[in-house]
Short mmCIF file of C-alpha atoms in Angstrom, two decimals:
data_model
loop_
_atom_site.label_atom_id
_atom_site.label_comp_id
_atom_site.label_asym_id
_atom_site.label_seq_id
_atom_site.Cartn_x
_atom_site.Cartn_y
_atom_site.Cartn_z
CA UNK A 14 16.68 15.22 -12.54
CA UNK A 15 12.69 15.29 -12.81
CA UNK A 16 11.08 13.61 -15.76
CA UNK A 17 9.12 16.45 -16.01
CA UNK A 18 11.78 18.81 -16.84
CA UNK A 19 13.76 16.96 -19.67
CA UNK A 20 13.77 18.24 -22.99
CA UNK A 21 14.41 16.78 -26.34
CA UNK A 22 18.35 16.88 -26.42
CA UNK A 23 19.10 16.55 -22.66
CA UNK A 24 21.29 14.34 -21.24
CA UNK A 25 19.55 12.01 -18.57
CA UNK A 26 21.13 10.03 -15.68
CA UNK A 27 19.99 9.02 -13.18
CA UNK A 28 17.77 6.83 -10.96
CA UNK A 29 14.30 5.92 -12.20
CA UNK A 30 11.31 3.03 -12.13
CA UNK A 31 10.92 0.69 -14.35
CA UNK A 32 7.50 0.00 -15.12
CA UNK A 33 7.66 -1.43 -18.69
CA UNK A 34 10.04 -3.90 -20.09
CA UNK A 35 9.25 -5.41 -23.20
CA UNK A 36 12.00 -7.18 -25.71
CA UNK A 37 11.15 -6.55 -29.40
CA UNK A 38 12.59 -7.15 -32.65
CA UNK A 39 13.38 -4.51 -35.14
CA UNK A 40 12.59 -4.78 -38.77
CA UNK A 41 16.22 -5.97 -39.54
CA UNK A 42 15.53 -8.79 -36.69
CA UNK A 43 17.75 -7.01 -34.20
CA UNK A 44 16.42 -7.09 -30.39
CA UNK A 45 15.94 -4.17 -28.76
CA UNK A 46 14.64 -3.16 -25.36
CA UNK A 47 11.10 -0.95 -24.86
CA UNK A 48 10.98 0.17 -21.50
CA UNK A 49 8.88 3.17 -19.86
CA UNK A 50 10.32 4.93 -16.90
CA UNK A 51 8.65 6.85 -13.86
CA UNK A 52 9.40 9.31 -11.25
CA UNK A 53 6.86 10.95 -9.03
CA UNK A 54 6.85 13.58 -11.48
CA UNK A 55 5.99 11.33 -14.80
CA UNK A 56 6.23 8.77 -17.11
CA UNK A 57 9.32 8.82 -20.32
CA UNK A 58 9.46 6.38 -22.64
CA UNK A 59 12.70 4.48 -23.41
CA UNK A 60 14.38 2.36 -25.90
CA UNK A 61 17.41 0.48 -25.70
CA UNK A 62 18.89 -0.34 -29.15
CA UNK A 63 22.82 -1.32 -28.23
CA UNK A 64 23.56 -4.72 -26.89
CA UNK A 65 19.52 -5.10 -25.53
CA UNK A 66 20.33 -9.00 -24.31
CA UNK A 67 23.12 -7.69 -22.39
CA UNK A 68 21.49 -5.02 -20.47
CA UNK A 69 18.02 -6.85 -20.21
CA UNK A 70 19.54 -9.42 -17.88
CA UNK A 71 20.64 -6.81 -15.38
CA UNK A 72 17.39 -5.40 -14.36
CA UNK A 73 13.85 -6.74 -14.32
CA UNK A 74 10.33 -4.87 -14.71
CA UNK A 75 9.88 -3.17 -11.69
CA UNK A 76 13.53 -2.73 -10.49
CA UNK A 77 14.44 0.99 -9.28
CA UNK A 78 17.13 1.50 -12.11
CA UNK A 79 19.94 3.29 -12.86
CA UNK A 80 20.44 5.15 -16.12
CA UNK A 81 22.24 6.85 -18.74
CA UNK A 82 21.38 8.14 -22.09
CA UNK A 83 19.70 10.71 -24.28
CA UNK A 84 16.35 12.44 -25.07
CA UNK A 85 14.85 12.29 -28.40
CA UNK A 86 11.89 13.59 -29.76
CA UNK A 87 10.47 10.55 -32.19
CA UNK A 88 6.80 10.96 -33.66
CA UNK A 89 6.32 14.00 -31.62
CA UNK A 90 6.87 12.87 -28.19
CA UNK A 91 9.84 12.52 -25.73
CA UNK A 92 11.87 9.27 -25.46
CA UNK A 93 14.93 8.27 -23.94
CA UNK A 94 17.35 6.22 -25.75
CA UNK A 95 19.70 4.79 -23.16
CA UNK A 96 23.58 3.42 -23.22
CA UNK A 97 23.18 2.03 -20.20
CA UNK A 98 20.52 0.82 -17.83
CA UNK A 99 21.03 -1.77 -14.44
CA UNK A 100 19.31 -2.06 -11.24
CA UNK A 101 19.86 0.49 -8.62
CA UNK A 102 21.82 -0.38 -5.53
CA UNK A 103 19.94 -1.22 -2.59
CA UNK A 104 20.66 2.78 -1.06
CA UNK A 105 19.31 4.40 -3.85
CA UNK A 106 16.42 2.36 -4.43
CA UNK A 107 14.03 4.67 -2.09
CA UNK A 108 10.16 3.72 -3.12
CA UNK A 109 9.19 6.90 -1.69
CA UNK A 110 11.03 8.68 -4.17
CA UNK A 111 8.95 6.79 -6.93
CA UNK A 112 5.56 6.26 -5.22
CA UNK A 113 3.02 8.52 -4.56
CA UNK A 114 2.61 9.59 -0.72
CA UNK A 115 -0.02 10.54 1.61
CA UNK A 116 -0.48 14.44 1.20
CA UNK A 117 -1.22 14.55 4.97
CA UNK A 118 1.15 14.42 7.66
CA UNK A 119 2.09 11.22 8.70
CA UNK A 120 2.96 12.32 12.52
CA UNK A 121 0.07 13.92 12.64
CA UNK A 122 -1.78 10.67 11.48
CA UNK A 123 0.51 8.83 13.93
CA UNK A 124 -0.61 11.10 16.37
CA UNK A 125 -3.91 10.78 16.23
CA UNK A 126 -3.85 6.62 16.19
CA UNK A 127 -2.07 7.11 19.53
CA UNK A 128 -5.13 8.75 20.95
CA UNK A 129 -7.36 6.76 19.71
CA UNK A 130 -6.04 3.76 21.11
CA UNK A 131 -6.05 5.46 24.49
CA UNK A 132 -9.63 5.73 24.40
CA UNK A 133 -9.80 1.77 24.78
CA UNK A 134 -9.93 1.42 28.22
CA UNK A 135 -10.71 -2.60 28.40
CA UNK A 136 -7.16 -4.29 29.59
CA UNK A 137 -6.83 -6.49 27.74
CA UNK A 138 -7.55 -4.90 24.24
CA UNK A 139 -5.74 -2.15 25.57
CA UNK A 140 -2.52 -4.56 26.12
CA UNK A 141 -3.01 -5.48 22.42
CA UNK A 142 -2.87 -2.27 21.23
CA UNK A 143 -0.11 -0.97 23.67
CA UNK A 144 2.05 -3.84 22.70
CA UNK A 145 0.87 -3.25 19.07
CA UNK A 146 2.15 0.62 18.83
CA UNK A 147 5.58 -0.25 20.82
CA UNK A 148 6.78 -1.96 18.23
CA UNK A 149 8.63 0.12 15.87
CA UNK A 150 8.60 -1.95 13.43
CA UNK A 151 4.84 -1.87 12.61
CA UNK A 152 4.96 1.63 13.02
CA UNK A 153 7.32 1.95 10.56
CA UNK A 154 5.18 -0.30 8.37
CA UNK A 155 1.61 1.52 9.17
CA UNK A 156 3.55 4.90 8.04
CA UNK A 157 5.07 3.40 4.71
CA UNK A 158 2.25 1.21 3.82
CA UNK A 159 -0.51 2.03 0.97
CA UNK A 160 -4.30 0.83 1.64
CA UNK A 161 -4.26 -1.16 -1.55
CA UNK A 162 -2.41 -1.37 -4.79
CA UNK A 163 -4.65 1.27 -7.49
CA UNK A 164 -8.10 1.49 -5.59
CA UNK A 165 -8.38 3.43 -2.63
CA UNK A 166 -5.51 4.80 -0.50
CA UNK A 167 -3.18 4.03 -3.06
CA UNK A 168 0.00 5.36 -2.01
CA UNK A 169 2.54 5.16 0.92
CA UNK A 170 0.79 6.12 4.44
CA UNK A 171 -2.51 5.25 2.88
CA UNK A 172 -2.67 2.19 5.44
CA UNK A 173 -2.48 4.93 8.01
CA UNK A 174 -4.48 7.33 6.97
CA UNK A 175 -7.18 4.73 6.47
CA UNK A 176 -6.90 3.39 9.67
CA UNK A 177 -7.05 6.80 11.90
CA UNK A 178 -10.53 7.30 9.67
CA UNK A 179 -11.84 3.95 9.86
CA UNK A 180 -11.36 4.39 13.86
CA UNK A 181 -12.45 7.77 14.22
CA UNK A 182 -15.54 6.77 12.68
CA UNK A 183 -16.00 3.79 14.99
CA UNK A 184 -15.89 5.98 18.15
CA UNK A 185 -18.05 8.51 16.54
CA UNK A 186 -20.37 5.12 15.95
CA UNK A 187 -20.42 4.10 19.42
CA UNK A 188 -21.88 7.81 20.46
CA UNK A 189 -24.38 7.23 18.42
CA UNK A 190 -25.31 4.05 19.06
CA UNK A 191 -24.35 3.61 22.83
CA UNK A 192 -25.13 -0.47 22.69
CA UNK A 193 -22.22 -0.86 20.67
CA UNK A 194 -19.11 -2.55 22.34
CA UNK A 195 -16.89 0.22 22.28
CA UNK A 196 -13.66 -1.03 23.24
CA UNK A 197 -14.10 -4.42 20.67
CA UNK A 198 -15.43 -2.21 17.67
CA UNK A 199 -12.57 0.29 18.64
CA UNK A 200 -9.72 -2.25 18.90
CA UNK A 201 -10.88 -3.97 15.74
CA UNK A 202 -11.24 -0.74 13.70
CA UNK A 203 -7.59 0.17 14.42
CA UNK A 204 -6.09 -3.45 13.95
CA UNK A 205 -8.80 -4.60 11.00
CA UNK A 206 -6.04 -4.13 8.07
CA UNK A 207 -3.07 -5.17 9.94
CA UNK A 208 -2.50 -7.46 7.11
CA UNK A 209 -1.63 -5.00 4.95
CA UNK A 210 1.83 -4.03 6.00
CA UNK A 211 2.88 -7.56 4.68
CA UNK A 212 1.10 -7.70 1.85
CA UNK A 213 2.78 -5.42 -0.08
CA UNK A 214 6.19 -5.34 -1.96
CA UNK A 215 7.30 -1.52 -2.63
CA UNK A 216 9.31 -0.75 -5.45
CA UNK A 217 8.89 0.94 -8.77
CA UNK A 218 5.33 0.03 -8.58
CA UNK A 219 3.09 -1.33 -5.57
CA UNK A 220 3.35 -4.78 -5.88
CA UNK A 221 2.38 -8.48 -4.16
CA UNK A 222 4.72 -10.56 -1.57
CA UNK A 223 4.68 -13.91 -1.80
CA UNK A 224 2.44 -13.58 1.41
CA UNK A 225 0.41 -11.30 0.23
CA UNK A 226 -0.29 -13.36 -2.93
CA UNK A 227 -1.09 -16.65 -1.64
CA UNK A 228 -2.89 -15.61 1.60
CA UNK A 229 -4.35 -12.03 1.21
CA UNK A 230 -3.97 -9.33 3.95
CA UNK A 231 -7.07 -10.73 6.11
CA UNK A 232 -5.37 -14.18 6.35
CA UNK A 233 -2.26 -12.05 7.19
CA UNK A 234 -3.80 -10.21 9.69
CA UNK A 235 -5.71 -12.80 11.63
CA UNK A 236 -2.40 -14.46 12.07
CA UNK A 237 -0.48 -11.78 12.92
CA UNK A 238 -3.35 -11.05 15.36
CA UNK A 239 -3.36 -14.41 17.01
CA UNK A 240 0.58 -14.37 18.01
CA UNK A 241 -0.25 -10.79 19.52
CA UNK A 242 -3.32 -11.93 21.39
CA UNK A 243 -1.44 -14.14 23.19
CA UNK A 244 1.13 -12.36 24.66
CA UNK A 245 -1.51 -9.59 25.82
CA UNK A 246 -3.19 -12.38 27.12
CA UNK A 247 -6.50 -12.21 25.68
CA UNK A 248 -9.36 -14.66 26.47
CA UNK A 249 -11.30 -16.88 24.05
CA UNK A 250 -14.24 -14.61 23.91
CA UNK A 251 -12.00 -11.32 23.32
CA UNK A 252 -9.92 -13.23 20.69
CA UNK A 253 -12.72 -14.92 18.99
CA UNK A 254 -14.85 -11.56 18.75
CA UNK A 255 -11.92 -9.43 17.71
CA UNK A 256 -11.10 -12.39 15.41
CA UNK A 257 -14.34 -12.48 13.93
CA UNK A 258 -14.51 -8.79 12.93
CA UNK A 259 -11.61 -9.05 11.21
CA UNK A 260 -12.14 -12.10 9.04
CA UNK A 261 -15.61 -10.44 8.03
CA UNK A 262 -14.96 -6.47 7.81
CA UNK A 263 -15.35 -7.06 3.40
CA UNK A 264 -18.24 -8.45 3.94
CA UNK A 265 -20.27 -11.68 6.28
CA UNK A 266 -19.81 -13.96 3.32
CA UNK A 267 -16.35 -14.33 4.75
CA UNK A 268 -18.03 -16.14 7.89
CA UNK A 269 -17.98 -19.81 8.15
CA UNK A 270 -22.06 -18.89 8.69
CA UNK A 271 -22.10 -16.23 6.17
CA UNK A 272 -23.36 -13.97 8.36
CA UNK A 273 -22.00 -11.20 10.92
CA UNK A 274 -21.78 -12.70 14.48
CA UNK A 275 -22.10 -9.44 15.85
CA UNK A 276 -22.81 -6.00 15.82
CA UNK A 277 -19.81 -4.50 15.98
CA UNK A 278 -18.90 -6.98 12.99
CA UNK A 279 -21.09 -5.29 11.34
CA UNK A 280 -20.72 -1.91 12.12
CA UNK A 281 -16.84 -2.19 11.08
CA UNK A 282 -17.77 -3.35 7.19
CA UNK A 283 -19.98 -0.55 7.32
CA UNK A 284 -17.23 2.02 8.53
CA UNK A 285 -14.53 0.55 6.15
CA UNK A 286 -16.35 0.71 3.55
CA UNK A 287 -17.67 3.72 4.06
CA UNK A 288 -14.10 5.33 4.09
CA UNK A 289 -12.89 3.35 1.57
CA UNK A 290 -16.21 4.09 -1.00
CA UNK A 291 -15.65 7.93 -0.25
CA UNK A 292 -12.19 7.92 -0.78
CA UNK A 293 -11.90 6.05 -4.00
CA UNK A 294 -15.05 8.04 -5.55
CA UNK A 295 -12.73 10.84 -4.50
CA UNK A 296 -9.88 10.08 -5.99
CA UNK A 297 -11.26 7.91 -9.18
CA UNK A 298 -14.77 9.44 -9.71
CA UNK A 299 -18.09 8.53 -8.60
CA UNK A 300 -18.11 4.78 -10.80
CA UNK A 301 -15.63 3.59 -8.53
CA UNK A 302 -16.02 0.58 -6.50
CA UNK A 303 -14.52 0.41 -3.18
CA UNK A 304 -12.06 -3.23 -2.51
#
């Protein structure tokens, strides 16, 4: 049952997002609950008039939710008016039924960052990434996770998608500009927003961890960076370069010196935002301003 296809009159059941939960009083001074729910298809409106307290403590904004109810047609538009509302189960609570996805294909994208991480040819960065793209569950996480929460690559696989461009623009850099270290500006270009995939909490909208919150995806990263350097055994001047592009590809002011430390540093702000400035102007018009 799509959101899109209800009608004034139709029954509705079923599982949706909750991205609005607000408890207001009616004239009489009787609670109620005014919620708006979401599928990938749209946004409905709902009210809950019927023991609000009750069902407001068994779901929070946010929640994937289950539903039952009726649509109305009040001041000309469509709203639900619900009997009974709770937080899905775990199994039905699928964010990629609610989120918006990548419109291009994922193994594809997967594909491609496999490649490109063969073109690294230094042993040690290549250990990295080899050890990197065996693990399944960062796979997994790279697949499912957006780029950011409502600026560019906004939805699930964006992470991906942003990645395979961010690198394929790297070794297209090094061609160009043959001085460039290509295996460091390479490595760093495909693990720069590692961060990311625990940054995020995915439900009914894109949301914060706790991790993400307090740290931010670059602190993320750079830690989750440091465990994997050393079990691919990386040196101090591999680490501390790769590091270094990392903590600075938003920008040198990031840098204890506020200033790039190397080319390649500088190179990969360039690239990211270069993909991440196109993107967004794509997707939100030419005012927007890439994060």
């Amino acid at each position: 049952m799509a959101i899109s296809t209800l009608r004034a009159g139709d029954e509705v059941a079923g599982v949706f997002a909750c991205t609005r939960k607000d408890r207001l009083l009616s004239r009489a001074g009787a609670p109620y609950l005014a919620l708006e729910l979401r599928d990938r298809t749209g946004a409905l409106p709902a009210r809950v008039f019927r023991d609000a307290d009750l069902h407001g403590g068994r779901f929070e904004r946010g929640d994937i939710v289950r539903v039952a109810g009726r649509v109305e047609r009040f001041r000309d538009e469509l709203q639900a008016d619900l009997r009974a509302i709770a937080r899905a189960p775990a199994e039905e609570a699928d964010p990629a039924t609610f989120l918006p996805v990548a419109h291009r294909d994922l193994d594809e994208l997967d594909g491609f960052l496999e490649h490109l991480a063969r073109e690294v040819t230094d042993a040690p960065f290549r250990r990295l990434l080899d050890g990197l793209l065996a693990d399944g569950d960062v796979r997994t996480d790279l697949r499912r996770s957006p780029c950011t929460r409502n600026a560019h690559h906004a939805y699930l696989g964006g992470l991906l998608e942003h990645t395979v461009a961010v690198a394929t623009l790297a070794v297209e850099s090094c061609v160009l500009h043959p001085r460039l270290e290509h295996d460091l500006l390479l490595t760093a270009a495909i693990v720069h927003d590692l961060g990311r995939t625990r940054e995020f909490a995915l439900g009914a909208e894109i949301g914060l961890t706790d991790e993400g919150l307090l740290l931010g995806h670059v602190e993320i990263g750079l830690r989750m960076l440091d465990a994997r350097a050393q079990a691919a055994r990386l040196d101090d001047a591999r680490r501390l370069a790769l590091a270094h592009c990392v903590l600075t590809h938003h920008g040198a002011e990031a840098a204890p010196q506020r200033r790039f430390g190397s080319a390649e540093a500088l190179a990969l702000h360039r690239l990211n935002a270069l993909d991440a400035g196109i993107k967004g102007a794509l997707e939100h018009g030419l005012g927007f301003a890439a994060a």
